[in-house]
CSV table of C-alpha atoms and ligand atoms in Angstrom, one decimal:
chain,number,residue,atom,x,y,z
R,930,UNK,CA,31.8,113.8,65.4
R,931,UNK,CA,28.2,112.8,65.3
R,932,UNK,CA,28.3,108.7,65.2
R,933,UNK,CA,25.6,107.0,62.7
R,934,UNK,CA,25.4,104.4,65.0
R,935,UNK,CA,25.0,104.9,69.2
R,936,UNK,CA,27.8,103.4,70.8
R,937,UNK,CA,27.6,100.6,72.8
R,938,UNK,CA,30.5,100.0,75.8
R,939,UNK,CA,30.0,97.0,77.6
R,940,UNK,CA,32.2,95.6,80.8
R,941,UNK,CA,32.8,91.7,80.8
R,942,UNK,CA,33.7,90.9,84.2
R,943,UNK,CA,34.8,87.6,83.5
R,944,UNK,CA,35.5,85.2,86.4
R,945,UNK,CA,36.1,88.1,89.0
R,946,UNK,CA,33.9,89.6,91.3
R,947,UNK,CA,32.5,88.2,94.3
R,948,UNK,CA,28.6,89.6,95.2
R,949,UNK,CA,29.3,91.7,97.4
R,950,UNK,CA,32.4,93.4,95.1
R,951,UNK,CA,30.1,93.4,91.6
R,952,UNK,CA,27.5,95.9,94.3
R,953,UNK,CA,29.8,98.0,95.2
R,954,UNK,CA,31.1,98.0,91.6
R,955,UNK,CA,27.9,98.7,89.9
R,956,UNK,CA,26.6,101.3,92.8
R,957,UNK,CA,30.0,103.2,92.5
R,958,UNK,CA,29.2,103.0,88.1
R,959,UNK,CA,26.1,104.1,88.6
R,960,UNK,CA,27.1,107.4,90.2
R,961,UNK,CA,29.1,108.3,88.0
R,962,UNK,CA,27.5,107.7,85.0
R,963,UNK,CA,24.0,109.0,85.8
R,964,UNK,CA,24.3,111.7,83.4
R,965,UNK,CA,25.5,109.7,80.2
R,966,UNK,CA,22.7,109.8,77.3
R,967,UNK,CA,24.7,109.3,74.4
R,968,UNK,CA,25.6,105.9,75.3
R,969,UNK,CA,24.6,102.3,75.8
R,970,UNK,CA,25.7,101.0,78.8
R,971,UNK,CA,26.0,97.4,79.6
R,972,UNK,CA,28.1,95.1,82.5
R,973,UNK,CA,28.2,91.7,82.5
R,974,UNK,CA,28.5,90.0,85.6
R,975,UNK,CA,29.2,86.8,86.3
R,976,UNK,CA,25.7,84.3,86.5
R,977,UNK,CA,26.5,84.5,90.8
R,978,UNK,CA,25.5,88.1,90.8
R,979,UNK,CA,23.3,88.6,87.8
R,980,UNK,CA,20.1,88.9,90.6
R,981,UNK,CA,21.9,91.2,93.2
R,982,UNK,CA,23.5,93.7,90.5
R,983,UNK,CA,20.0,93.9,88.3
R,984,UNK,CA,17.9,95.1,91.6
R,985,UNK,CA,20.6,98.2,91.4
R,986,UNK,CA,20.6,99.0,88.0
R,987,UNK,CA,16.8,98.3,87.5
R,988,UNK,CA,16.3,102.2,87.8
R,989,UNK,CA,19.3,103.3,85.8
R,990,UNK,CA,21.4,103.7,82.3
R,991,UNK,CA,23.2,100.7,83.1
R,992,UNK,CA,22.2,97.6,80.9
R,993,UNK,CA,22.4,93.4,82.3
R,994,UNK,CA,24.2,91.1,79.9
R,995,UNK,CA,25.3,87.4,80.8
R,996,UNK,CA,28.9,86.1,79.8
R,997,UNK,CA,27.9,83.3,78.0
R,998,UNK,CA,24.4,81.0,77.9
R,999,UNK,CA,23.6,77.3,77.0
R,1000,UNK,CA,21.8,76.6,73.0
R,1001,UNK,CA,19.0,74.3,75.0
R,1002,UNK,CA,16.2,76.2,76.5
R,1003,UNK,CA,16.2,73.8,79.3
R,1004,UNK,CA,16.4,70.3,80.6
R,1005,UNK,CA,19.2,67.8,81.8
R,1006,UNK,CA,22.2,69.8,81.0
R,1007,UNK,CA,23.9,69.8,84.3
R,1008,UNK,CA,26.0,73.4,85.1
R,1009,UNK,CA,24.2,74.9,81.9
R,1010,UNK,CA,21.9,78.3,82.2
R,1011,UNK,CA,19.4,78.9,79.7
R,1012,UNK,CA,18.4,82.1,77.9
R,1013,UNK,CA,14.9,82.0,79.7
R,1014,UNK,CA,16.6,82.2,83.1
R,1015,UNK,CA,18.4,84.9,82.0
R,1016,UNK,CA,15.4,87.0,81.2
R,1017,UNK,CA,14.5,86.0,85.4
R,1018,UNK,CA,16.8,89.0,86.2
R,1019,UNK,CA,15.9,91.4,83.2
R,1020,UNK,CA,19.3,90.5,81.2
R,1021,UNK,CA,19.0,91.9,77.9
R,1022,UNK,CA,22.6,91.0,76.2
R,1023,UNK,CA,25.1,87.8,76.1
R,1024,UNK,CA,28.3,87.5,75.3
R,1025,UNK,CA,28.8,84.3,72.9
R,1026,UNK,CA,31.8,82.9,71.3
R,1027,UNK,CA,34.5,85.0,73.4
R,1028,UNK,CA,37.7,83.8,72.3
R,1029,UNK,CA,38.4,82.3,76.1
R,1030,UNK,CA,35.1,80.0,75.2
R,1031,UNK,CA,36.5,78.8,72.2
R,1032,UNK,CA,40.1,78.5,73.7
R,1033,UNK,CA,39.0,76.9,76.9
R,1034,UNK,CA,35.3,75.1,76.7
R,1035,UNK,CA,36.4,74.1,73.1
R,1036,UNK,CA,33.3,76.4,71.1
R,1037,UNK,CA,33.0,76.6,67.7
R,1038,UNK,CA,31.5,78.8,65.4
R,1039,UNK,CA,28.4,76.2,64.7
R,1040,UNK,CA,27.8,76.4,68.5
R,1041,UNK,CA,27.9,79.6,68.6
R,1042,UNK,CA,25.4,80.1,65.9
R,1043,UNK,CA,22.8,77.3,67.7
R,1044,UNK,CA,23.3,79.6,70.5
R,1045,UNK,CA,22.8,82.9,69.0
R,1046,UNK,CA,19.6,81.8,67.6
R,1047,UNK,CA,18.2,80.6,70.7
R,1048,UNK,CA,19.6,83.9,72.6
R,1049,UNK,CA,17.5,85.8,69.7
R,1050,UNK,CA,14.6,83.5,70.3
R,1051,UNK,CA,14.2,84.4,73.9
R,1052,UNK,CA,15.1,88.4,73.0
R,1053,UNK,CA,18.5,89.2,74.6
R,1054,UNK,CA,21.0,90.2,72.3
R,1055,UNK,CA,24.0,88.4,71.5
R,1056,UNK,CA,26.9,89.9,71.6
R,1057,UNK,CA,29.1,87.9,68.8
R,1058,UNK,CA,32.8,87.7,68.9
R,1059,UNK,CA,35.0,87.4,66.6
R,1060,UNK,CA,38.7,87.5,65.9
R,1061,UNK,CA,42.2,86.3,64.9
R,1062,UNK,CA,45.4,84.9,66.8
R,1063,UNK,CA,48.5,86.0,66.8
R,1064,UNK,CA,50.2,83.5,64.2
R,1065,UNK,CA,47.0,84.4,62.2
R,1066,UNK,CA,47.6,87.8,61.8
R,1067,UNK,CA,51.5,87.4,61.4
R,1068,UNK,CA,50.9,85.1,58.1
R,1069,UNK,CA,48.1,87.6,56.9
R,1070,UNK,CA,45.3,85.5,57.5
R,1071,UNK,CA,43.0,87.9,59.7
R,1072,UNK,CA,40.2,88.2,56.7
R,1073,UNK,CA,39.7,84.8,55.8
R,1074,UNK,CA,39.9,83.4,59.9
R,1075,UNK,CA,37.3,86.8,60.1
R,1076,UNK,CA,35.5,85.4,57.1
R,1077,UNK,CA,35.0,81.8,58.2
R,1078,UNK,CA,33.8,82.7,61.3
R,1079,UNK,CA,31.1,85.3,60.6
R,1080,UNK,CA,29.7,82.8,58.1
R,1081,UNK,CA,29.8,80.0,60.7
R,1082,UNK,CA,28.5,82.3,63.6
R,1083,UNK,CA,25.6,83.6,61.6
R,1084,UNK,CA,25.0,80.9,60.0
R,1085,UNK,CA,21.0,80.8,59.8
R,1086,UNK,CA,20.4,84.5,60.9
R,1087,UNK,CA,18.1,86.2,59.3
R,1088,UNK,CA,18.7,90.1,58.4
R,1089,UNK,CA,16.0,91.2,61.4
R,1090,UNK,CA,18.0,89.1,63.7
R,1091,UNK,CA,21.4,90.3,62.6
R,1092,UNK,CA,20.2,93.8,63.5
R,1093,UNK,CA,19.6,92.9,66.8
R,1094,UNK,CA,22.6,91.4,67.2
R,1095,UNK,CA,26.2,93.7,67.9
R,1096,UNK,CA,29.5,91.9,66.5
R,1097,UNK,CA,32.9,91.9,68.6
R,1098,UNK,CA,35.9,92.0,67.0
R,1099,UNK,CA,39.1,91.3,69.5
R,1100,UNK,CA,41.9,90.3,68.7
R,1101,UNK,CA,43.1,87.1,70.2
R,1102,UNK,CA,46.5,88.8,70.8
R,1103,UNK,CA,45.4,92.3,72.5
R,1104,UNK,CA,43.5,90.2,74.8
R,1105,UNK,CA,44.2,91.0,78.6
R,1106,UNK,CA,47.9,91.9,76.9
R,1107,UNK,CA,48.1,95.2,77.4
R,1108,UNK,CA,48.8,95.1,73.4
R,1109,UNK,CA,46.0,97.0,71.9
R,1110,UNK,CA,45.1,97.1,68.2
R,1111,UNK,CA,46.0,100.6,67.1
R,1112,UNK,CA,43.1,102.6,65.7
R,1113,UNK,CA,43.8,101.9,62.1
R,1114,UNK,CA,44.5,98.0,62.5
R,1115,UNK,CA,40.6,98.1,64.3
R,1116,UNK,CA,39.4,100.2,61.8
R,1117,UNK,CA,40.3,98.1,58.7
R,1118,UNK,CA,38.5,95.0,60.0
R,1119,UNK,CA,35.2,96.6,61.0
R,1120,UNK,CA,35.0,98.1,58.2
R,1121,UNK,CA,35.8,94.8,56.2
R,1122,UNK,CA,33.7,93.0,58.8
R,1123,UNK,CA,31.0,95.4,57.4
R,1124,UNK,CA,31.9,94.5,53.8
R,1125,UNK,CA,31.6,90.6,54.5
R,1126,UNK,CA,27.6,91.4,56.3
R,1127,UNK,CA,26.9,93.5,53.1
R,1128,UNK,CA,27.9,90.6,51.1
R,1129,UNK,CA,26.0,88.0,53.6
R,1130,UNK,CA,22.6,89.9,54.5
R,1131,UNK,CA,22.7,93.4,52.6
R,1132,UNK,CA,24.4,97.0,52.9
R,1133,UNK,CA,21.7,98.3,55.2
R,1134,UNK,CA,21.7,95.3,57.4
R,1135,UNK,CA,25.0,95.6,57.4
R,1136,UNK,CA,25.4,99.5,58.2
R,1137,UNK,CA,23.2,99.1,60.8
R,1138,UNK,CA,24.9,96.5,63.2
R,1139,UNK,CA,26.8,97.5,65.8
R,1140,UNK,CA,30.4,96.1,65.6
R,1141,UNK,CA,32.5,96.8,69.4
R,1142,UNK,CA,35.9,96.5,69.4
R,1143,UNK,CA,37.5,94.1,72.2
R,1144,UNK,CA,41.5,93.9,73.6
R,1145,UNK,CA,43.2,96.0,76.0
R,1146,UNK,CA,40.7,98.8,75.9
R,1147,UNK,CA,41.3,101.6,78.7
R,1148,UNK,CA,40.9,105.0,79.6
R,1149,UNK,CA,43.7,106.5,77.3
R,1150,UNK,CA,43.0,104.5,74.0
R,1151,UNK,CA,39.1,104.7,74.2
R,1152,UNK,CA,38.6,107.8,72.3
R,1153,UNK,CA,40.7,107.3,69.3
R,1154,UNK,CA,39.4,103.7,69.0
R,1155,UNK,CA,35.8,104.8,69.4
R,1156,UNK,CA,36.5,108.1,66.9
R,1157,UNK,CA,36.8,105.7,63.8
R,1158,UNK,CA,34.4,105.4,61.6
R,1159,UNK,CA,33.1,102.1,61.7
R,1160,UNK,CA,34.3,101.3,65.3
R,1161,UNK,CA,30.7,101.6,67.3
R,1162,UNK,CA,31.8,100.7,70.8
R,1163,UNK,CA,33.8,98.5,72.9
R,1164,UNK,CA,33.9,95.1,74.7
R,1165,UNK,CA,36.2,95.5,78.0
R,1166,UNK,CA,37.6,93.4,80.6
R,1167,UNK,CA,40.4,94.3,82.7
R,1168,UNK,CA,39.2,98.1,82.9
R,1169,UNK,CA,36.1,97.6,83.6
R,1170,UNK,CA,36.6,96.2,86.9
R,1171,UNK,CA,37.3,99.7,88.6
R,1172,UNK,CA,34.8,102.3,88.9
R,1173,UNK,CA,37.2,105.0,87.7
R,1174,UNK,CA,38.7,103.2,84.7
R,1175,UNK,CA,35.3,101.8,83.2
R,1176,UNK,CA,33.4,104.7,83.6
R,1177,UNK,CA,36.4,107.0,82.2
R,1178,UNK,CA,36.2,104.7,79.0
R,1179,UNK,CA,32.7,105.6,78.8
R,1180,UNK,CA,33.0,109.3,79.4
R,1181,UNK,CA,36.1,109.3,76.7
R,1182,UNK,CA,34.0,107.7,74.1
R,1183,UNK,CA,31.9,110.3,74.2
W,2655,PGA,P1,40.6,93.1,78.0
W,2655,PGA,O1,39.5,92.0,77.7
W,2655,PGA,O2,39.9,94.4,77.9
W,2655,PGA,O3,41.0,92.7,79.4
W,2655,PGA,O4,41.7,92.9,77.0
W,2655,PGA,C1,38.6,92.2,76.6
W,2655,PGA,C2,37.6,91.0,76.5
W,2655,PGA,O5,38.1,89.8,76.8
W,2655,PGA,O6,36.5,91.1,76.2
């Protein structure tokens, strides 16, 4: 099946990898992956080895995104990084509002709109997340938590911007679980996370953005998830760690 959009797979290291691993990591990626066209390929590091891995991939297919950035563009905001120092080591993506930011660090959807603007602002990409909790789900609340925090994540984007910006939907509860969404229960909220961008910028805006889906993606999963329709990549953690798993992903979605 032809896609409309290209797909996008990106690998969220999280808090793993020391330098030395994330290099042999991307080296080993970028064997094996050489050949791939038909996707975008993107791994984010954490900030430690953003300068090492981007000398390696600085001649490949892979793509540099940061896990997460600060809304200020600089100043006295001790242990903060800033989008501008991103763009140091050719980063062109950033992960904002993952659910462990909002779970742990306490973000909401306002911050995460100050910081998408400021991410668009300085060109990277932002890489949006979104999605519900278990409890959520289970009392049938998945649209309206989607709802509210598209509205508050976007909040101020304008339609140019929200092209250049790729939504992740993951489920709180097929997070690191091992529980993935099956390829029907992803494909209902894309598409009504497509719906809700129609209604909030317009239809082509909206059939134009990217929109990954997040949670226990692997090797065995990939293709059915990335087969539906309005399912235009993925947002992985665990299996993207390993050579073999992340790039298997990417040769599946194919
Ligand atoms: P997982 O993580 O693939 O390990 O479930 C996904 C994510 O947190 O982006």
């Amino acid at each position: 099946m032809v896609k409309e959009r290209k797909l996008i797979i990106a690998g969220n290291w999280k808090m793993n990898k020391t330098v030395a691993e994330a290099l042999d990591l991307v080296n080993g990626l970028k064997r094996e992956l050489a050949a791939v066209k038909e996707v975008d390929i993107v791994v984010c590091p954490p900030f430690t080895a953003l300068s090492e891995v981007s000398k390696v991939v600085l001649d490949s297919n892979i793509r540099l995104g940061a896990q997460d950035m600060s809304q200020h563009i600089g100043g006295a905001y001790t242990g903060e990084i800033a989008a501008g120092m991103l763009k140091e080591f050719s980063v062109r993506y950033v992960i904002l509002g993952h659910s462990e930011r909002r779970q742990f660090n306490g973000e909401t959807d306002a911050l995460v709109a100050t910081k998408a603007a400021a991410a668009l602002g300085a060109s990277l990409k932002p890489i949006i997340c979104v999605g519900e909790l278990l409890h959520q789900r289970e009392s049938g609340q998945t649209e309206a938590v989607i709802e509210a925090q598209l509205e508050g994540s976007l909040k101020g984007l304008t339609k140019g911007q929200l092209e250049e910006s790729i939504i992740a939907y993951e489920p709180v509860w097929a997070i690191g679980t091992g529980k993935v969404a099956t390829p029907q229960q992803a494909q209902e909220v894309h598409a009504y996370i497509r719906r809700r961008l129609a209604i909030m910028f317009d239809e082509s805006t909206a059939r134009h953005v990217r929109i990954q889906y997040g949670g226990s993606v692997k090797s065995s999963n990939a293709r059915e998830l990335m087969s539906q329709p309005d399912v235009d990549g993925a947002l992985v953690g665990g299996a993207s760690l390993e050579v073999r798993g992340f790039s298997d992903i990417v040769k599946n979605s194919i």
